[in-house]
CSV table of N, CA and C in Angstrom, one decimal:
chain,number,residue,atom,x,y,z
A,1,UNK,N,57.7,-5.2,-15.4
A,1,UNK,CA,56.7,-5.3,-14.3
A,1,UNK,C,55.9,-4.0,-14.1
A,2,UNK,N,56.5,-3.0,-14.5
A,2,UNK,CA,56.1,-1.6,-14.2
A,2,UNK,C,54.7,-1.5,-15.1
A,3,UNK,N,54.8,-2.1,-16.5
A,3,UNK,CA,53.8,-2.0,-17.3
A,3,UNK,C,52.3,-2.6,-17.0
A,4,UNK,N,52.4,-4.1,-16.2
A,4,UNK,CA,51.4,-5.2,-15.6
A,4,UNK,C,50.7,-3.9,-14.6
A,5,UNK,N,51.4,-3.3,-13.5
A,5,UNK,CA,51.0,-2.6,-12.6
A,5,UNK,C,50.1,-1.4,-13.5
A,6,UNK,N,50.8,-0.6,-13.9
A,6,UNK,CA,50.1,0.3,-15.1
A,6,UNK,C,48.9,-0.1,-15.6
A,7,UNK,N,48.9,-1.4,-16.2
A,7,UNK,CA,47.1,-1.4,-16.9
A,7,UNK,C,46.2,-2.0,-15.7
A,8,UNK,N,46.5,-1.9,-13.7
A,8,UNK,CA,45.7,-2.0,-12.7
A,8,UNK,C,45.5,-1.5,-11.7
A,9,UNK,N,45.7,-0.1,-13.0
A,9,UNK,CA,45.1,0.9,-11.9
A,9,UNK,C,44.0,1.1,-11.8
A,10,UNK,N,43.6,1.7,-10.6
A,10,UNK,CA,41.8,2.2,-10.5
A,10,UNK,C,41.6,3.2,-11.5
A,11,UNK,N,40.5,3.1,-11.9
A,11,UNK,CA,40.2,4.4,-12.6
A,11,UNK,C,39.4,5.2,-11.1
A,12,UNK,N,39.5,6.6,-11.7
A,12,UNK,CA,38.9,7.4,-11.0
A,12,UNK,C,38.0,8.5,-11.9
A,13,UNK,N,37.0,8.7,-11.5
A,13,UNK,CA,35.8,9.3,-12.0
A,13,UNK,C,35.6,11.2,-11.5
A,14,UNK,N,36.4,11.9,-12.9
A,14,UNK,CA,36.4,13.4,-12.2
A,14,UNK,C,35.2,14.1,-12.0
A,15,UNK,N,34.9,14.7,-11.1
A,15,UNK,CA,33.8,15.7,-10.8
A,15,UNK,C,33.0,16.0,-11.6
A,16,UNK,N,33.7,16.5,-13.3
A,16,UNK,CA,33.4,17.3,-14.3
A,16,UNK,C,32.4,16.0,-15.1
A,17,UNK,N,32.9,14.8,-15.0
A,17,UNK,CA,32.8,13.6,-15.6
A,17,UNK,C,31.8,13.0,-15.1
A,18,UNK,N,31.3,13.3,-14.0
A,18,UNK,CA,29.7,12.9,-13.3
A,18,UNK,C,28.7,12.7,-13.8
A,19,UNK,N,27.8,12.4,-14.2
A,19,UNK,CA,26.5,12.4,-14.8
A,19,UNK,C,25.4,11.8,-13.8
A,20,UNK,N,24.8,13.1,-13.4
A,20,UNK,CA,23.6,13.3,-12.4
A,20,UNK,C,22.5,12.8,-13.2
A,21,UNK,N,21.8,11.7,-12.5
A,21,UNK,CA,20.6,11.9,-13.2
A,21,UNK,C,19.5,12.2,-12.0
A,22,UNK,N,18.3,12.5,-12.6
A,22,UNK,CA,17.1,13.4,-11.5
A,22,UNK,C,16.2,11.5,-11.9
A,23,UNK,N,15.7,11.8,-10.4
A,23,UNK,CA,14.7,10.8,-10.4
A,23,UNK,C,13.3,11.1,-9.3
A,24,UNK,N,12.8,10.9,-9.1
A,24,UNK,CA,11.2,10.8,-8.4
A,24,UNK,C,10.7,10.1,-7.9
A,25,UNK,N,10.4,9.9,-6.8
A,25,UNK,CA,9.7,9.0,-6.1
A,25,UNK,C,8.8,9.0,-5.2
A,26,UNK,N,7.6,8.2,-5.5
A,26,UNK,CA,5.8,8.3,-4.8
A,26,UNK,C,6.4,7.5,-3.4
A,27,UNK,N,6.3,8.4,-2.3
A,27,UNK,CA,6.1,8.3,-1.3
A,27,UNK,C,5.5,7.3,-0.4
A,28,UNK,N,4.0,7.4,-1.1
A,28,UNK,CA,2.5,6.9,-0.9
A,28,UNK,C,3.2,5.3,-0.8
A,29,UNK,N,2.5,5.1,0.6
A,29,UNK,CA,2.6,3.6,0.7
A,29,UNK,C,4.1,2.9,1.6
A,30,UNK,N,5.0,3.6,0.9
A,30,UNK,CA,6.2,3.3,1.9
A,30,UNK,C,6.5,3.1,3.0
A,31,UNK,N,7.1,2.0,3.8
A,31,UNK,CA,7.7,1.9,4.9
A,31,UNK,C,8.6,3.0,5.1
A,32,UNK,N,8.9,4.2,6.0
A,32,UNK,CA,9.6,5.0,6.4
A,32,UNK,C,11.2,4.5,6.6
A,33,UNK,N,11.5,3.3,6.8
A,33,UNK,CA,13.1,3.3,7.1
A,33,UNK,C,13.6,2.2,6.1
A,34,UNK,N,13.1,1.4,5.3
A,34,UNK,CA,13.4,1.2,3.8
A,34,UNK,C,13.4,2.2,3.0
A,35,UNK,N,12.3,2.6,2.6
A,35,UNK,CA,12.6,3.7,1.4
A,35,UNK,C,13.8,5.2,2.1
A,36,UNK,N,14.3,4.9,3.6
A,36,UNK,CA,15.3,6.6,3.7
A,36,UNK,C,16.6,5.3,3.3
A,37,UNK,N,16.6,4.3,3.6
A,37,UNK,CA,17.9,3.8,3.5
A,37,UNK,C,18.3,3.4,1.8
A,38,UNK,N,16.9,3.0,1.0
A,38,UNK,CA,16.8,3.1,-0.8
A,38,UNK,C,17.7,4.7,-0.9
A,39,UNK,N,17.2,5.7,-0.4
A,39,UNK,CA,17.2,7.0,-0.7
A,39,UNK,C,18.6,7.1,-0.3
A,40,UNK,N,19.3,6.5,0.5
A,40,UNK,CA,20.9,6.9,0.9
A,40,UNK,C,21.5,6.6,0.0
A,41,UNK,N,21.4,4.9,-0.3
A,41,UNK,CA,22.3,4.8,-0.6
A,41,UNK,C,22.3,5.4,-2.7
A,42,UNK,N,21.1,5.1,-3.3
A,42,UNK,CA,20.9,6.3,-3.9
A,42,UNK,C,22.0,7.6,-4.1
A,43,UNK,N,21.8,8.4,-3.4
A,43,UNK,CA,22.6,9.8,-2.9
A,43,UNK,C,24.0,9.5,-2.9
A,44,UNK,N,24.5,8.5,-2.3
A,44,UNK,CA,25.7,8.0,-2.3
A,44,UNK,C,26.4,7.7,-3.0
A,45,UNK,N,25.3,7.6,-4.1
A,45,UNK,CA,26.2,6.8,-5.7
A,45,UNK,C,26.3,5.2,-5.0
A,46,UNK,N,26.5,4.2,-4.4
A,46,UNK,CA,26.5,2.9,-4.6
A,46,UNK,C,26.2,2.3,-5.3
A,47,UNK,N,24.6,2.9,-6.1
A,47,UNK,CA,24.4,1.5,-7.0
A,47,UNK,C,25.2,1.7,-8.7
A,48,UNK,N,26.3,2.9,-8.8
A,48,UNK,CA,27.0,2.7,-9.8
A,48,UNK,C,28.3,2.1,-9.7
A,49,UNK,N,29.0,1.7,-11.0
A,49,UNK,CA,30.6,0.8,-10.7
A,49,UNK,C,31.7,2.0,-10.4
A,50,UNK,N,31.2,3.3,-10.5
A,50,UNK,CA,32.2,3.9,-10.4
A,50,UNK,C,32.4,4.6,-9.0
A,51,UNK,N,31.6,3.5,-8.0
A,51,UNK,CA,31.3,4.7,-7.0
A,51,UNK,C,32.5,4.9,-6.1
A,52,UNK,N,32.7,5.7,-5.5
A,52,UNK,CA,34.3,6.0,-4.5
A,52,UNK,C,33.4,7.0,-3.5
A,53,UNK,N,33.9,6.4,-2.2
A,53,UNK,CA,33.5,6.6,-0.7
A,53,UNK,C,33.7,8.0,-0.5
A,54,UNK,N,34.5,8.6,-1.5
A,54,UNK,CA,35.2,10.2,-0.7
A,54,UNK,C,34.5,11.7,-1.8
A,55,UNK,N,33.5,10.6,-2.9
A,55,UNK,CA,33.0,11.5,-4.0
A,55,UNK,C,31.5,11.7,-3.9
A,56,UNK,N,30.9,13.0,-4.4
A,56,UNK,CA,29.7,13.0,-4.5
A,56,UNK,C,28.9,12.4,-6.1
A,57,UNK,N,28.6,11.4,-6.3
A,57,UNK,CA,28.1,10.6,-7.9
A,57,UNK,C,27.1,10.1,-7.7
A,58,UNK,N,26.0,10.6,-6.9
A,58,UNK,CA,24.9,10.2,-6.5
A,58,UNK,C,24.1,10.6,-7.4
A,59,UNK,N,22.3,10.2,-7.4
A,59,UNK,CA,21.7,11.1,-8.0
A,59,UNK,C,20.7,12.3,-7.5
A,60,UNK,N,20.1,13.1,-8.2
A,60,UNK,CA,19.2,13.9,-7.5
A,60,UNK,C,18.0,13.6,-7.6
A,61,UNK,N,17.2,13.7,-6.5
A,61,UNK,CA,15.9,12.7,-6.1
A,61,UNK,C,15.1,14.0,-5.5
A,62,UNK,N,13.6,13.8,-5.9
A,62,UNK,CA,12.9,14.3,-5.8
A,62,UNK,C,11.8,13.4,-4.8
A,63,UNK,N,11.1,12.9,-3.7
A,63,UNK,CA,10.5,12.4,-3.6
A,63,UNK,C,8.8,13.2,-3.0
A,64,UNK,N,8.0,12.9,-3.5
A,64,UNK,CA,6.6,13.3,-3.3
A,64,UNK,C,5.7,12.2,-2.5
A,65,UNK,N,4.8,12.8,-1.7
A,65,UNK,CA,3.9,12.7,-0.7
A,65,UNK,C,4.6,11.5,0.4
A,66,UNK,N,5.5,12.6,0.9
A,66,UNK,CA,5.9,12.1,1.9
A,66,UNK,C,5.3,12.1,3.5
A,67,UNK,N,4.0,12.6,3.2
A,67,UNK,CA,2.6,12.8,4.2
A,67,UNK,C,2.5,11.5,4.0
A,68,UNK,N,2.0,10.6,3.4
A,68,UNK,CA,1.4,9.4,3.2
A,68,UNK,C,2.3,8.6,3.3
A,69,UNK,N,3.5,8.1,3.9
A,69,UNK,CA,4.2,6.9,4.0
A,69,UNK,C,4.0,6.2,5.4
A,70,UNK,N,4.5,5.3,5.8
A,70,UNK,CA,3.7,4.4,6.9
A,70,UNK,C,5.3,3.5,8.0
A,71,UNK,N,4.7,3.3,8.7
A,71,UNK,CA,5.9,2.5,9.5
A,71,UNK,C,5.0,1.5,9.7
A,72,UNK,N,6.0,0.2,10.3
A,72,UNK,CA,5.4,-1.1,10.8
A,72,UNK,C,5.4,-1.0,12.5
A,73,UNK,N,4.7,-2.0,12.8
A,73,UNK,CA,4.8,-1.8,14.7
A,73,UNK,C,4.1,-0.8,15.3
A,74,UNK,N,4.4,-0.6,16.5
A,74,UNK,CA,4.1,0.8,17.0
A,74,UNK,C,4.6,2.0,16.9
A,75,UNK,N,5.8,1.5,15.8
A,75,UNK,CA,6.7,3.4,15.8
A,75,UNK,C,5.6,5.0,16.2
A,76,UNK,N,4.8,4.4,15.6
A,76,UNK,CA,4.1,5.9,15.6
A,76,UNK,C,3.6,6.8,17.1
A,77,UNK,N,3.5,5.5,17.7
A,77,UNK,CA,3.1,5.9,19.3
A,77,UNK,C,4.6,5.5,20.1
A,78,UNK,N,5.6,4.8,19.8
A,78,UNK,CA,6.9,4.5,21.1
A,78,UNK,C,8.1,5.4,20.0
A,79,UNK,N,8.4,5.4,19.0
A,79,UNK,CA,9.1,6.1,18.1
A,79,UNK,C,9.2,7.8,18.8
A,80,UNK,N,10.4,8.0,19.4
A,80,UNK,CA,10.4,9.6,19.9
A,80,UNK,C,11.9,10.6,19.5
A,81,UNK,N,11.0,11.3,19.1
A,81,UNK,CA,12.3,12.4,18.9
A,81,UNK,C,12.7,13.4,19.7
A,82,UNK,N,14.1,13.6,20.5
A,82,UNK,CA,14.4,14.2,21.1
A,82,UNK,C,14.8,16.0,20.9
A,83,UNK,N,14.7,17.0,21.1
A,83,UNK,CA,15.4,18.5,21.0
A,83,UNK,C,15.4,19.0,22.5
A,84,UNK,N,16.4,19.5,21.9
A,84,UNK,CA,17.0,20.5,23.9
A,84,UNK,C,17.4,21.9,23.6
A,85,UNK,N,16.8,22.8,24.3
A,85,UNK,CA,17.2,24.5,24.7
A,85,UNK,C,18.2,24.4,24.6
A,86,UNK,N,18.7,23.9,24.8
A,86,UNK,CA,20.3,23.7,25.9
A,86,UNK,C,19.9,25.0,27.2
A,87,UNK,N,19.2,24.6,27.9
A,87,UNK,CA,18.7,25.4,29.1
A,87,UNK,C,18.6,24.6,30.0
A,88,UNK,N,18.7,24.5,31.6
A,88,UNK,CA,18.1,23.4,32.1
A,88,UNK,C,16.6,23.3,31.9
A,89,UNK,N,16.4,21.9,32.1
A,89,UNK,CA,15.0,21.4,32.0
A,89,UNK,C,14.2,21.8,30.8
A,90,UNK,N,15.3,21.9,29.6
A,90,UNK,CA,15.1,22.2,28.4
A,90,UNK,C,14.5,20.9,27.2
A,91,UNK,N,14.1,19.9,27.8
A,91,UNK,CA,14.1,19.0,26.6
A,91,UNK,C,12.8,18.9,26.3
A,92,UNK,N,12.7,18.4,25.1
A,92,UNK,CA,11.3,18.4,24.8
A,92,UNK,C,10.9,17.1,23.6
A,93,UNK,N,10.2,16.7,24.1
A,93,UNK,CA,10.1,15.4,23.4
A,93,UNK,C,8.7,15.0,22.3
A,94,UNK,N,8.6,14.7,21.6
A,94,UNK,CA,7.8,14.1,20.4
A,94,UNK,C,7.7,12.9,19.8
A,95,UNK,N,6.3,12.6,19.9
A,95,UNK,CA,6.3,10.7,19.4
A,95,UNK,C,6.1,11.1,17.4
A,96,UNK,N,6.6,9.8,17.0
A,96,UNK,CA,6.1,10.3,15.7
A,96,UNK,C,4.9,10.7,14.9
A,97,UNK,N,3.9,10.0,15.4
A,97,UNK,CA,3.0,10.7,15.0
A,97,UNK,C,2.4,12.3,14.6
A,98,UNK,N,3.0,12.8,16.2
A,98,UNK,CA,3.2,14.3,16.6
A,98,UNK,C,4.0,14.4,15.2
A,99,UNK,N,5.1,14.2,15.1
A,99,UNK,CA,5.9,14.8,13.8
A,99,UNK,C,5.6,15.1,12.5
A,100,UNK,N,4.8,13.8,12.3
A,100,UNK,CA,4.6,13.1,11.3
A,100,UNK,C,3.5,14.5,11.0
A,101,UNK,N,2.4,14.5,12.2
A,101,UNK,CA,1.0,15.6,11.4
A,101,UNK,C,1.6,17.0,11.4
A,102,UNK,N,2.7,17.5,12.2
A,102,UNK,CA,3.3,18.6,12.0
A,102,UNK,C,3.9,19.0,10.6
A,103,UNK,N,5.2,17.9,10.6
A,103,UNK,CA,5.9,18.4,9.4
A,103,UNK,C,6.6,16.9,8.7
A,104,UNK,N,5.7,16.2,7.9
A,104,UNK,CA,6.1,15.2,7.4
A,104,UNK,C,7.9,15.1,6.4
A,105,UNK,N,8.2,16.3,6.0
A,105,UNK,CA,9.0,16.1,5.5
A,105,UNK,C,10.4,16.0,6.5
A,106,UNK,N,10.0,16.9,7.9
A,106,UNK,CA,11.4,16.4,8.6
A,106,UNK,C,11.6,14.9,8.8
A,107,UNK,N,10.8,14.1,9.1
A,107,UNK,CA,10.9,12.8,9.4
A,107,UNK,C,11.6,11.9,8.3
A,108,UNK,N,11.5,12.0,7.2
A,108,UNK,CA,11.8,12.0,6.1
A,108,UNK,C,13.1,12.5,5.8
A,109,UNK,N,13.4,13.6,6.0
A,109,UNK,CA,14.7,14.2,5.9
A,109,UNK,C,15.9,13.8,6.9
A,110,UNK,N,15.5,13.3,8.4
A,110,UNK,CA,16.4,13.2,9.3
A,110,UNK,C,16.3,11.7,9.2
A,111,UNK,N,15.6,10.9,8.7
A,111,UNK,CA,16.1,9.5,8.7
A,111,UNK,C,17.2,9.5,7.9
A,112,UNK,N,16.8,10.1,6.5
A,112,UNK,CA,17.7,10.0,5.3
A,112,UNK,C,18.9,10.5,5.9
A,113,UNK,N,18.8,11.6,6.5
A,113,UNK,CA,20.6,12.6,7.1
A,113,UNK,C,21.3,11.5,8.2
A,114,UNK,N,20.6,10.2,8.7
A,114,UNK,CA,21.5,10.3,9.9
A,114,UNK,C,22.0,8.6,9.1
A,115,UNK,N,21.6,8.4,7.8
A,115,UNK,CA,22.3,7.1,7.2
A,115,UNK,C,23.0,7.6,6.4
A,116,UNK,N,23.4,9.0,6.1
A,116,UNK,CA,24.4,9.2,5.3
A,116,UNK,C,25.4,9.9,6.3
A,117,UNK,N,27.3,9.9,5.7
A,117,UNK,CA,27.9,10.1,6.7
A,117,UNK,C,28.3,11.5,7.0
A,118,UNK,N,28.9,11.4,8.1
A,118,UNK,CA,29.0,12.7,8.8
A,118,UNK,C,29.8,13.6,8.6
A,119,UNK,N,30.0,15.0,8.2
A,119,UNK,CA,30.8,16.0,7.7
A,119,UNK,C,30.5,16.6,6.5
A,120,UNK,N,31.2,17.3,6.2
A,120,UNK,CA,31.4,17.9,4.8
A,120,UNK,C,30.5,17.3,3.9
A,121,UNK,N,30.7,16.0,3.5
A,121,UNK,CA,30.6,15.1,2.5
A,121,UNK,C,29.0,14.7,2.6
A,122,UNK,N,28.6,14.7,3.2
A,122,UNK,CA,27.1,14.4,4.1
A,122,UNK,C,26.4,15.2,3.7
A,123,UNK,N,26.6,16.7,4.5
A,123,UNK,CA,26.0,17.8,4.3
A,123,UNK,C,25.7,18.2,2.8
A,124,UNK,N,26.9,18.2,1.5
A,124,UNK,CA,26.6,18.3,0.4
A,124,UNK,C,26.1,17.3,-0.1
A,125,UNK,N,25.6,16.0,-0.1
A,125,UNK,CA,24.9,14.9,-0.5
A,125,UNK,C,23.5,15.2,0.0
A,126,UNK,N,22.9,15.9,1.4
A,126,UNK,CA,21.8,16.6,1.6
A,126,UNK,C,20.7,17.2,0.6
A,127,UNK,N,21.8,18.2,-0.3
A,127,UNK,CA,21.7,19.0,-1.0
A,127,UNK,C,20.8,18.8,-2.4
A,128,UNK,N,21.4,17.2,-2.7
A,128,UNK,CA,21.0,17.1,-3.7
A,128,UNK,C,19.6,15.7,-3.1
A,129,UNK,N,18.9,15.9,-2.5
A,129,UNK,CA,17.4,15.4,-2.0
A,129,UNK,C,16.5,16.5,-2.1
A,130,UNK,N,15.0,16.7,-2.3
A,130,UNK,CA,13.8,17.7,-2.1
A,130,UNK,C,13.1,16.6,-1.9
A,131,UNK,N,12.5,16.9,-0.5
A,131,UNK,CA,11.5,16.3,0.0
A,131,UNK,C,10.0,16.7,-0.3
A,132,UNK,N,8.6,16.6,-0.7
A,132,UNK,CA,7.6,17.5,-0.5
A,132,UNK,C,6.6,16.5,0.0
A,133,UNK,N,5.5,17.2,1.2
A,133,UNK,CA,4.6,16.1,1.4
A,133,UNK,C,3.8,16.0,0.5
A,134,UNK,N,3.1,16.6,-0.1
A,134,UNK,CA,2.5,16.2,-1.0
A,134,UNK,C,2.7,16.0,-2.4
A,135,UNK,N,1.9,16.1,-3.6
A,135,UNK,CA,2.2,15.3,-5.0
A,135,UNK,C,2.2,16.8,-5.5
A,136,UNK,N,2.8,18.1,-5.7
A,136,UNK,CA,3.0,19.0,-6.7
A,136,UNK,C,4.1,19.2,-6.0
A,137,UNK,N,4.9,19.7,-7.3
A,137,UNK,CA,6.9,20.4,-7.0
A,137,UNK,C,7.2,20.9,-7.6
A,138,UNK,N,7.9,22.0,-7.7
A,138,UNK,CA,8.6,22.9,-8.5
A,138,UNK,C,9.4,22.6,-9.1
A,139,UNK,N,9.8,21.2,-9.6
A,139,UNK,CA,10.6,20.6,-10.5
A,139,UNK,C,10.4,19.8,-11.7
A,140,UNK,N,9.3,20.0,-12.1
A,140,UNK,CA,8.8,19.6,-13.1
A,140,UNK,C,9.7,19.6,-14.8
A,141,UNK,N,10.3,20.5,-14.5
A,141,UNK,CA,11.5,20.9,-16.0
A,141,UNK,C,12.1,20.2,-16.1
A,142,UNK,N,12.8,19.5,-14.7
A,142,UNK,CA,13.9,18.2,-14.5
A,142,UNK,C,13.7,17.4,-15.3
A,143,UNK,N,12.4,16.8,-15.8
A,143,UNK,CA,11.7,15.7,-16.4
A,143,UNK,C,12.0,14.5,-15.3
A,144,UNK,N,12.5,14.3,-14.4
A,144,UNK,CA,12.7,13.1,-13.7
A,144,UNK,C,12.0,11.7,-14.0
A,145,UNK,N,13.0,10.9,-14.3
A,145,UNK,CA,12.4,9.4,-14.3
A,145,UNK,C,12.0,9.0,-13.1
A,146,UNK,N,10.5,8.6,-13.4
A,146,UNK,CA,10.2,7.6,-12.0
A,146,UNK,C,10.9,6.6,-11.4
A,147,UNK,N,10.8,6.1,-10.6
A,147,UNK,CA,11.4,5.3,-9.8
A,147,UNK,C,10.7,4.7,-8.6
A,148,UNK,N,10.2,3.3,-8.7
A,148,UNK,CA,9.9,2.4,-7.6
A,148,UNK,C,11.4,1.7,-6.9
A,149,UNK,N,11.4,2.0,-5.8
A,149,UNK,CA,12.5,1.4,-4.8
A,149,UNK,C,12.0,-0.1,-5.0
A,150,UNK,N,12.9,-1.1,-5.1
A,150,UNK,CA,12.3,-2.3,-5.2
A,150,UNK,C,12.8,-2.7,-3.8
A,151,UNK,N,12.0,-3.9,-2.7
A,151,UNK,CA,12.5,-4.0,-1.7
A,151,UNK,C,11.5,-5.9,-1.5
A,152,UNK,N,13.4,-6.0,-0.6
A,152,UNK,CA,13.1,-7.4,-1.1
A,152,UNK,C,12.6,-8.1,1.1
């Protein structure tokens, strides 16, 4: 019986044994909370057979003109982001839009951070995203395969 059990074990996939691949992705045109949730799980490794909840086997993603992506509804005018002094009467608030012409990549970057999980494991999955709003990057050597998020 010992033997039956033996050939069902999990495999487990070492660190060293990873294979990152770089990918890219046009911004332009996108719904903002499909393509951060394409981009998690992405980062997450989900869409491989070897994926395990406690590993980083994600890929590294490059995404460009993240100025140009779009929401549906009124996000842009009721959609608000909160920050606080931690001072009294310290809060200070922002619709997206505000965000959006400020600094397109945080909007971008904090959707993506708050679908991936929290701790340790999160923060180094961060790591391997570069956001830029527009279409030139300093990654060009990567060769990155394109990649259209398909969304159904």
């Amino acid at each position: 019986m010992a033997t039956y059990l033996a050939s069902q074990r999990t495999r487990f996939t070492r660190n060293e044994d990873v294979k990152k691949q770089w990918i890219m992705i046009d911004a332009e045109g996108e719904t903002l909370g499909r393509l951060a949730g394409r981009l998690a799980h992405r980062l997450r490794g989900k869409h491989r057979a070897d994926y395990a909840p406690h590993q980083d086997i994600g890929d590294q993603i490059i995404v460009v003109n993240a100025g140009r992506m779009k929401t549906t509804g009124k996000k842009m005018e009721q959609k608000v982001y909160y920050k606080h002094s931690l001072y009294p009467g310290g809060l200070k608030t922002a619709n997206l839009r505000a965000r959006m012409n400020e600094n397109p990549v945080f909007v971008l970057e904090t959707a993506v951070k708050r679908m991936l999980p929290k701790g340790p494991l999160g923060r180094k999955l961060m790591r391997n995203i570069r956001i830029f709003a527009d279409a030139e990057h300093p990654h060009k050597a990567q060769q990155a395969e394109r990649w259209k998020p398909v969304f159904k």
